[in-house]
Short mmCIF file of C-alpha atoms in Angstrom, two decimals:
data_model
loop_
_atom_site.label_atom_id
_atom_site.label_comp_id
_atom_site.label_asym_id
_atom_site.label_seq_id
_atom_site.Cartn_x
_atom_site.Cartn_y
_atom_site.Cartn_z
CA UNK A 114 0.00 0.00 0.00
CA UNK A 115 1.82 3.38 -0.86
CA UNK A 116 -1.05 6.38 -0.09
CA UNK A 117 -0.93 7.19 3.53
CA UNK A 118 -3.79 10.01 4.71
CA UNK A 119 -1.10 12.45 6.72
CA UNK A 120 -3.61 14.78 7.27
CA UNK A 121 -7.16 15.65 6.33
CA UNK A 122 -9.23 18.85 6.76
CA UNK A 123 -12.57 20.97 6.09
CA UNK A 124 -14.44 23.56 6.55
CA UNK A 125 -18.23 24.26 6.11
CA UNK A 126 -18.34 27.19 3.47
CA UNK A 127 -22.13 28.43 3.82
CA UNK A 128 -22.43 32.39 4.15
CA UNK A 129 -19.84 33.55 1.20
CA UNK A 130 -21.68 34.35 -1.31
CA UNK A 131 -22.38 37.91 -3.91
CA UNK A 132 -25.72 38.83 -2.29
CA UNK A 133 -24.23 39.28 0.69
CA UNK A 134 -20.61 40.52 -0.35
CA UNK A 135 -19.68 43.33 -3.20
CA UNK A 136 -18.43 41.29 -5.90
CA UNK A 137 -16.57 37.94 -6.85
CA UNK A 138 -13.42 39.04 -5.94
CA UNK A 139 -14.32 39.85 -2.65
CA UNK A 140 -15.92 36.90 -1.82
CA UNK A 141 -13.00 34.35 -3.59
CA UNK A 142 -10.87 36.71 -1.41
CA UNK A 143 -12.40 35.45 1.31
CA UNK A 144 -12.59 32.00 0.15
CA UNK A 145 -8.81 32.44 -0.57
CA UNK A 146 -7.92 33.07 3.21
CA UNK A 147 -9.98 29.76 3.95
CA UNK A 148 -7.90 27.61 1.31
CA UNK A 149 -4.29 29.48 2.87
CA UNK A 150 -5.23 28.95 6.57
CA UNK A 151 -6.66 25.54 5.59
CA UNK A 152 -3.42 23.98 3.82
CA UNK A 153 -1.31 25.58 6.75
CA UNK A 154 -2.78 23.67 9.03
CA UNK A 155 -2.47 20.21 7.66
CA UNK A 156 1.47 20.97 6.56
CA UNK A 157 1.76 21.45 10.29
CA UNK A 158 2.98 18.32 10.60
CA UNK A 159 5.67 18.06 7.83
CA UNK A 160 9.14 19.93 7.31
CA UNK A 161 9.92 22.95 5.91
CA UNK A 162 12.26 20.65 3.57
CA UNK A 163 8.97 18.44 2.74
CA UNK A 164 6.66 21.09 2.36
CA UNK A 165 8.76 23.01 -0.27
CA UNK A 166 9.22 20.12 -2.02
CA UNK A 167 5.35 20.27 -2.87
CA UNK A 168 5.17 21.60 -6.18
CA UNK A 169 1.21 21.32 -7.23
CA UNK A 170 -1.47 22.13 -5.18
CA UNK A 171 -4.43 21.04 -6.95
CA UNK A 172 -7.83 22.76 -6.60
CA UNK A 173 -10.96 20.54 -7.84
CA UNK A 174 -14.56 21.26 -7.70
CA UNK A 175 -17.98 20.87 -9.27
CA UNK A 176 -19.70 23.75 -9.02
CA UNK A 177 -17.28 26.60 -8.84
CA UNK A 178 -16.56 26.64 -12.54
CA UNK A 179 -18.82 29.98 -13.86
CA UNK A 180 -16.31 32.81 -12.99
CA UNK A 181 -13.16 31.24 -13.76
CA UNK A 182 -14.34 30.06 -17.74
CA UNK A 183 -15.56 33.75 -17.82
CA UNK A 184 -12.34 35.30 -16.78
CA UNK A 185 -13.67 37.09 -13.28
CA UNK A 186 -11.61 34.85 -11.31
CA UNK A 187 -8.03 33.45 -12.00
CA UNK A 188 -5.96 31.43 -9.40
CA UNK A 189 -4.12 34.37 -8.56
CA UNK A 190 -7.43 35.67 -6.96
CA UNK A 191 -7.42 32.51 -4.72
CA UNK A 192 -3.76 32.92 -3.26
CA UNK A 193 -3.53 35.83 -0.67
CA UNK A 194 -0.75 37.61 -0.90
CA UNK A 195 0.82 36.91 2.78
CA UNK A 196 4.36 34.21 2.54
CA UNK A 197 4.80 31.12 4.28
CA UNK A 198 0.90 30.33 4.62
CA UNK A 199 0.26 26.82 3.20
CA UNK A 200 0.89 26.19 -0.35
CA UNK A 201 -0.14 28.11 -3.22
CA UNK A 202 -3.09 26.77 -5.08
CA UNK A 203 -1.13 26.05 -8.77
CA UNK A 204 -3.71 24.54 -10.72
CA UNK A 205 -8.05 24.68 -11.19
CA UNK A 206 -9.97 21.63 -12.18
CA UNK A 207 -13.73 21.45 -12.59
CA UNK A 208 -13.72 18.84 -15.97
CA UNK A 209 -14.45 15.41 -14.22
CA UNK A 210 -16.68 17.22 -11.16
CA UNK A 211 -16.73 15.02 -8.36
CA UNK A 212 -14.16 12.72 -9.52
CA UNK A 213 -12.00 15.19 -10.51
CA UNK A 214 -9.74 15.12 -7.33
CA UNK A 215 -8.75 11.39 -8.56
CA UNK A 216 -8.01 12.41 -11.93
CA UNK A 217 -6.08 14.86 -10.29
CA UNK A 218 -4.11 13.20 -7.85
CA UNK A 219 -3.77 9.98 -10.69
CA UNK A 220 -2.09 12.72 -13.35
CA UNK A 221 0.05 13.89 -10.80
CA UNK A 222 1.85 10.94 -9.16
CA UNK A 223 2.14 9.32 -12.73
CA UNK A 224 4.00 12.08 -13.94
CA UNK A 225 5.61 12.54 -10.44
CA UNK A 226 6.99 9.30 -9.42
CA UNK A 227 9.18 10.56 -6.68
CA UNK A 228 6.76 12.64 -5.22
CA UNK A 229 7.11 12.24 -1.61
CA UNK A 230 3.62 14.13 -1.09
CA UNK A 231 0.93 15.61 -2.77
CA UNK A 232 -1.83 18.12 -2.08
CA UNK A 233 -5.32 18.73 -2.95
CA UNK A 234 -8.21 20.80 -2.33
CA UNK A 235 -11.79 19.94 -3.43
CA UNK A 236 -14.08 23.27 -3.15
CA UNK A 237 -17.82 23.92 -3.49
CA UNK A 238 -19.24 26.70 -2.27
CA UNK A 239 -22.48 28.59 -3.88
CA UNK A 240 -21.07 31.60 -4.65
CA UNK A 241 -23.31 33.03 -6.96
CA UNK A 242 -26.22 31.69 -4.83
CA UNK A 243 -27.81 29.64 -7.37
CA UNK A 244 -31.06 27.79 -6.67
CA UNK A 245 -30.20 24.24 -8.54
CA UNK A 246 -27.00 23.82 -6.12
CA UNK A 247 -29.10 24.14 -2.97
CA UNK A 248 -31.11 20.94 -3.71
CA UNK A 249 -31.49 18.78 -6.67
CA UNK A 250 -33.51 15.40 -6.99
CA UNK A 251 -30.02 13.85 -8.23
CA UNK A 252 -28.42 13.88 -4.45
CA UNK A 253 -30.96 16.05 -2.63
CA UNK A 254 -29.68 18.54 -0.67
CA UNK A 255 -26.22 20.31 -1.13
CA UNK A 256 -23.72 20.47 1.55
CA UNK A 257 -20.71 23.63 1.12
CA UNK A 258 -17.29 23.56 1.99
CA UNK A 259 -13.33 23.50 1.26
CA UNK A 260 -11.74 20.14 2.13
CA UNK A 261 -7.90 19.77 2.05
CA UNK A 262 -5.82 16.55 1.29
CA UNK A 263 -1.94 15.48 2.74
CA UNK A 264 -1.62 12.40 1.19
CA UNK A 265 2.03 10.89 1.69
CA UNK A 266 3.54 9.07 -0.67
CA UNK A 267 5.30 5.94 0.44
CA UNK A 268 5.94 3.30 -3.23
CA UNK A 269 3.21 4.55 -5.35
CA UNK A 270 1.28 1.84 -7.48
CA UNK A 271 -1.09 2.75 -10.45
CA UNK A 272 -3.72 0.43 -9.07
CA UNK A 273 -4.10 2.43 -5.51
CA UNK A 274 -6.17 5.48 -7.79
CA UNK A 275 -8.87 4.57 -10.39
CA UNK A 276 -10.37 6.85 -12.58
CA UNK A 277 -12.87 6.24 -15.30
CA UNK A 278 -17.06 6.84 -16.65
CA UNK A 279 -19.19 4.47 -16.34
CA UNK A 280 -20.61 3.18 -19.98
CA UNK A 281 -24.74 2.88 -19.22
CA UNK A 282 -27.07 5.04 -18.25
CA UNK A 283 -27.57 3.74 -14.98
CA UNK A 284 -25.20 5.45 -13.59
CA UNK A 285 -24.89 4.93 -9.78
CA UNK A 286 -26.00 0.63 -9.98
CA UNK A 287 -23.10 0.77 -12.70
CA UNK A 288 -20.87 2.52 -10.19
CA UNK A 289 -21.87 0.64 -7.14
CA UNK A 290 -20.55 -2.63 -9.49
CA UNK A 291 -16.80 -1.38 -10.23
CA UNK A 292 -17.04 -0.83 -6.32
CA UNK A 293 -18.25 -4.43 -5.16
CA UNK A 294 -15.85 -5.62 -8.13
CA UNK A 295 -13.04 -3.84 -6.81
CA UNK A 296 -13.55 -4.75 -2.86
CA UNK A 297 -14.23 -8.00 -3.17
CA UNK A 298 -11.05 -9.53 -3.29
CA UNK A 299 -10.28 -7.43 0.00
CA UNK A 300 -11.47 -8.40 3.42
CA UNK A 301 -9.69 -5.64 4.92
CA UNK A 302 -11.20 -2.42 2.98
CA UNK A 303 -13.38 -0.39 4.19
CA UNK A 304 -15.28 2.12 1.68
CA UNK A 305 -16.15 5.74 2.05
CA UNK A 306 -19.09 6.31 -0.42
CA UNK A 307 -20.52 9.75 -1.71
CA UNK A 308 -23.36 11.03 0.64
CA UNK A 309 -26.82 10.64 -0.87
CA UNK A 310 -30.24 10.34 0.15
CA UNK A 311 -32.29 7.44 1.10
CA UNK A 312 -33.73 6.52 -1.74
CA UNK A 313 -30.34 6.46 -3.58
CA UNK A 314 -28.85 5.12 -1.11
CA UNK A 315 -30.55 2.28 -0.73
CA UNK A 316 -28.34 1.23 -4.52
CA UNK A 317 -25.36 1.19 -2.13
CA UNK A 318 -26.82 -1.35 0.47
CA UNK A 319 -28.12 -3.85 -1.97
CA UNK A 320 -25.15 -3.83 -4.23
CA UNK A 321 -22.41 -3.76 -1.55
CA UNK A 322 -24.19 -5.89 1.29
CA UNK A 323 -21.79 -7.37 3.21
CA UNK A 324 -18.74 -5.11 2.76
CA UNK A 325 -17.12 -3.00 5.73
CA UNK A 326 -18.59 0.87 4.78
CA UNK A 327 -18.38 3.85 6.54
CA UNK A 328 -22.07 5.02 7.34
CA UNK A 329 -23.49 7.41 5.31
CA UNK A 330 -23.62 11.08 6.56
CA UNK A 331 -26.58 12.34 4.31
CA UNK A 332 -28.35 13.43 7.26
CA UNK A 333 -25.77 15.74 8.99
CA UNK A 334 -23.81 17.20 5.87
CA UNK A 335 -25.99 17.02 2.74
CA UNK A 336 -24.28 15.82 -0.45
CA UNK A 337 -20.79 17.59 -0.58
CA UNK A 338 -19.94 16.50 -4.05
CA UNK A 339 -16.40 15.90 -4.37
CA UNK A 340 -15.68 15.76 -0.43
CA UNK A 341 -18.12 13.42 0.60
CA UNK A 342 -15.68 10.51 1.07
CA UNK A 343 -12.81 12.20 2.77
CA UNK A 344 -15.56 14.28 4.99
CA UNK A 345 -16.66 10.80 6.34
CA UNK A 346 -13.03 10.01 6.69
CA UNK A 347 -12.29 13.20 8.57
CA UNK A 348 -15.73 13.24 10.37
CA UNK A 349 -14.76 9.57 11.80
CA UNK A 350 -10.84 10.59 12.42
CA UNK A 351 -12.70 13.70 14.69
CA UNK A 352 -14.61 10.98 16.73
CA UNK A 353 -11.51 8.40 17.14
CA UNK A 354 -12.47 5.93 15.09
CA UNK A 355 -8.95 5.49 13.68
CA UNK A 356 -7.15 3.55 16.97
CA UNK A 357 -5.00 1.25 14.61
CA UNK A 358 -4.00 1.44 10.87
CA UNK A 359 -7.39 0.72 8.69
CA UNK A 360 -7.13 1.15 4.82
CA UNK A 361 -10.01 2.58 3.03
CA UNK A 362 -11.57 3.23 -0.65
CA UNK A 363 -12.42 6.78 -1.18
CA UNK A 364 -15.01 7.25 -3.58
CA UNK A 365 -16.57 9.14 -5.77
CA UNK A 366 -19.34 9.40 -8.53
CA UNK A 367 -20.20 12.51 -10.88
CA UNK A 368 -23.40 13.26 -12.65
CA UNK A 369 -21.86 12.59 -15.84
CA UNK A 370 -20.86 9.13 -14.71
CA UNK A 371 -16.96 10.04 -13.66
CA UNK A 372 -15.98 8.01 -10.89
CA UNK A 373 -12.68 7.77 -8.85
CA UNK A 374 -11.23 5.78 -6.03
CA UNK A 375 -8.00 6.18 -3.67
CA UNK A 376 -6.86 3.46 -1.74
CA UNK A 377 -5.25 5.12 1.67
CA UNK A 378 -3.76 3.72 4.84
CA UNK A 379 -4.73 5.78 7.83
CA UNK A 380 -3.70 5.34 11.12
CA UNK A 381 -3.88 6.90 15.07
CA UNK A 382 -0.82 9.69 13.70
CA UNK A 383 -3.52 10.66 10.85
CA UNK A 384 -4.63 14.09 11.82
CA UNK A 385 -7.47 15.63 11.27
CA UNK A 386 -9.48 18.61 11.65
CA UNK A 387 -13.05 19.88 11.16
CA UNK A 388 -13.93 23.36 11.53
CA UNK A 389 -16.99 25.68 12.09
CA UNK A 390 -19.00 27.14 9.12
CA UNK A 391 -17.37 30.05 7.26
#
């Protein structure tokens, strides 16, 4: 196994928005400060050596794509200008939504292979206050926030990310299949699924009856698109689930039938933290 979870973090992102603030910048601004004072803290356990060894700081998201394809916000608007904070986000990536953080971390340590650790952020926050995000019959309600990845690196292995799209039109059952297919060789993974509502849930615990999951956190957090596997992660990390090393399948599912896994090792030293609502 070569992915070990260092450290893990979010934070609820729920009042930023333009109706309340003067314009895009401001409010990225703001969102900006979160991302900086996020990555800080989970480099707080790595050297100054290791942490400027981190070249790429990847930023992934669903829904955030509008003002950076119209030119209102570049990357630069999302890196305060304060030193020593974190690391610089380097690079945007909205194409594969929810998956995209695999895709992301996949490209990466492929064309990285010495990498001794790698960073990403997955962000979705409704910043122009748009009705569909709040609540959609796809995953019912929407959850906000900025969650922030320290994965180290210890003998990486193609196999320990997957990234693909599923080839019908039944999208999640299709999903669910590559997951049992994947897991069933392993009596020692546990799986982190997306958050979703009952009645899509209820794909999940007929397909993969029988298989160690995390439980669904639906009810508290609402579907968080792109974080919803390392949010359970972190959520169960905050309650001290994680006595001894467990390894686990993070996973997630886009509308447009994207999907990615990780397979990570996390142990008691895994750190993580979950803050209040920005």
């Amino acid at each position: 196994m070569s992915l070990y979870l260092k450290s893990a973090a979010f934070t609820p992102i729920e009042n930023i928005n333009i109706i309340r603030n003067v314009n895009l910048q401001y409010a990225f601004a703001q969102i900006g400060k979160i991302i900086s004072d996020q990555s800080h803290r989970v480099l707080e356990g790595i050297s100054l050596e290791s942490k400027n060894k981190i070249s790429r700081h990847f930023l992934c998201s669903t829904m955030i794509e509008l003002p950076f394809t119209t030119g209102a916000i570049t990357v630069r608007d999302l890196n305060p200008v304060e030193k020593g904070r974190g690391v610089p986000v380097t690079s945007f990536i909205n194409t594969y939504e929810c998956a995209s953080w695999g895709y992301s971390l996949r490209y990466y340590l492929k064309q990285n292979p010495g990498a001794r650790y790698v960073m990403v952020s997955i962000l979705d926050a409704n910043v122009l206050d748009l009705s569909f995000w709040q609540r959609n019959e796809n995953w019912g309600k929407s959850g906000f926030g900025l969650c922030t990845l320290l994965l180290e690196v210890e003998s990486f292995q193609s196999s320990d990310i997957s990234a693909g799209c599923t080839v019908t039109y039944n999208t999640t059952p299709e999903f669910a299949t590559i997951i049992r297919k994947m897991a069933s060789s392993r009596e020692d993974l546990t799986l982190s699924l997306p958050f979703f509502p009952e009645n899509i849930r209820q794909i999940f615990t007929k397909l993969l009856k029988g298989f160690d999951q995390l439980p669904d956190l639906h009810d508290r957090w609402g579907h968080c698109f792109g974080s919803d596997p390392w949010l359970n992660i972190i959520q169960h990390g905050v309650d001290g689930r994680f006595d001894r090393r467990e390894k686990l399948l993070a996973c997630s599912i886009a509308l447009n039938g994207y999907y990615c896994t990780a397979e990570v090792n996390i142990d008691r030293d895994s750190v993580f933290y979950l803050a209040e609502a920005a």
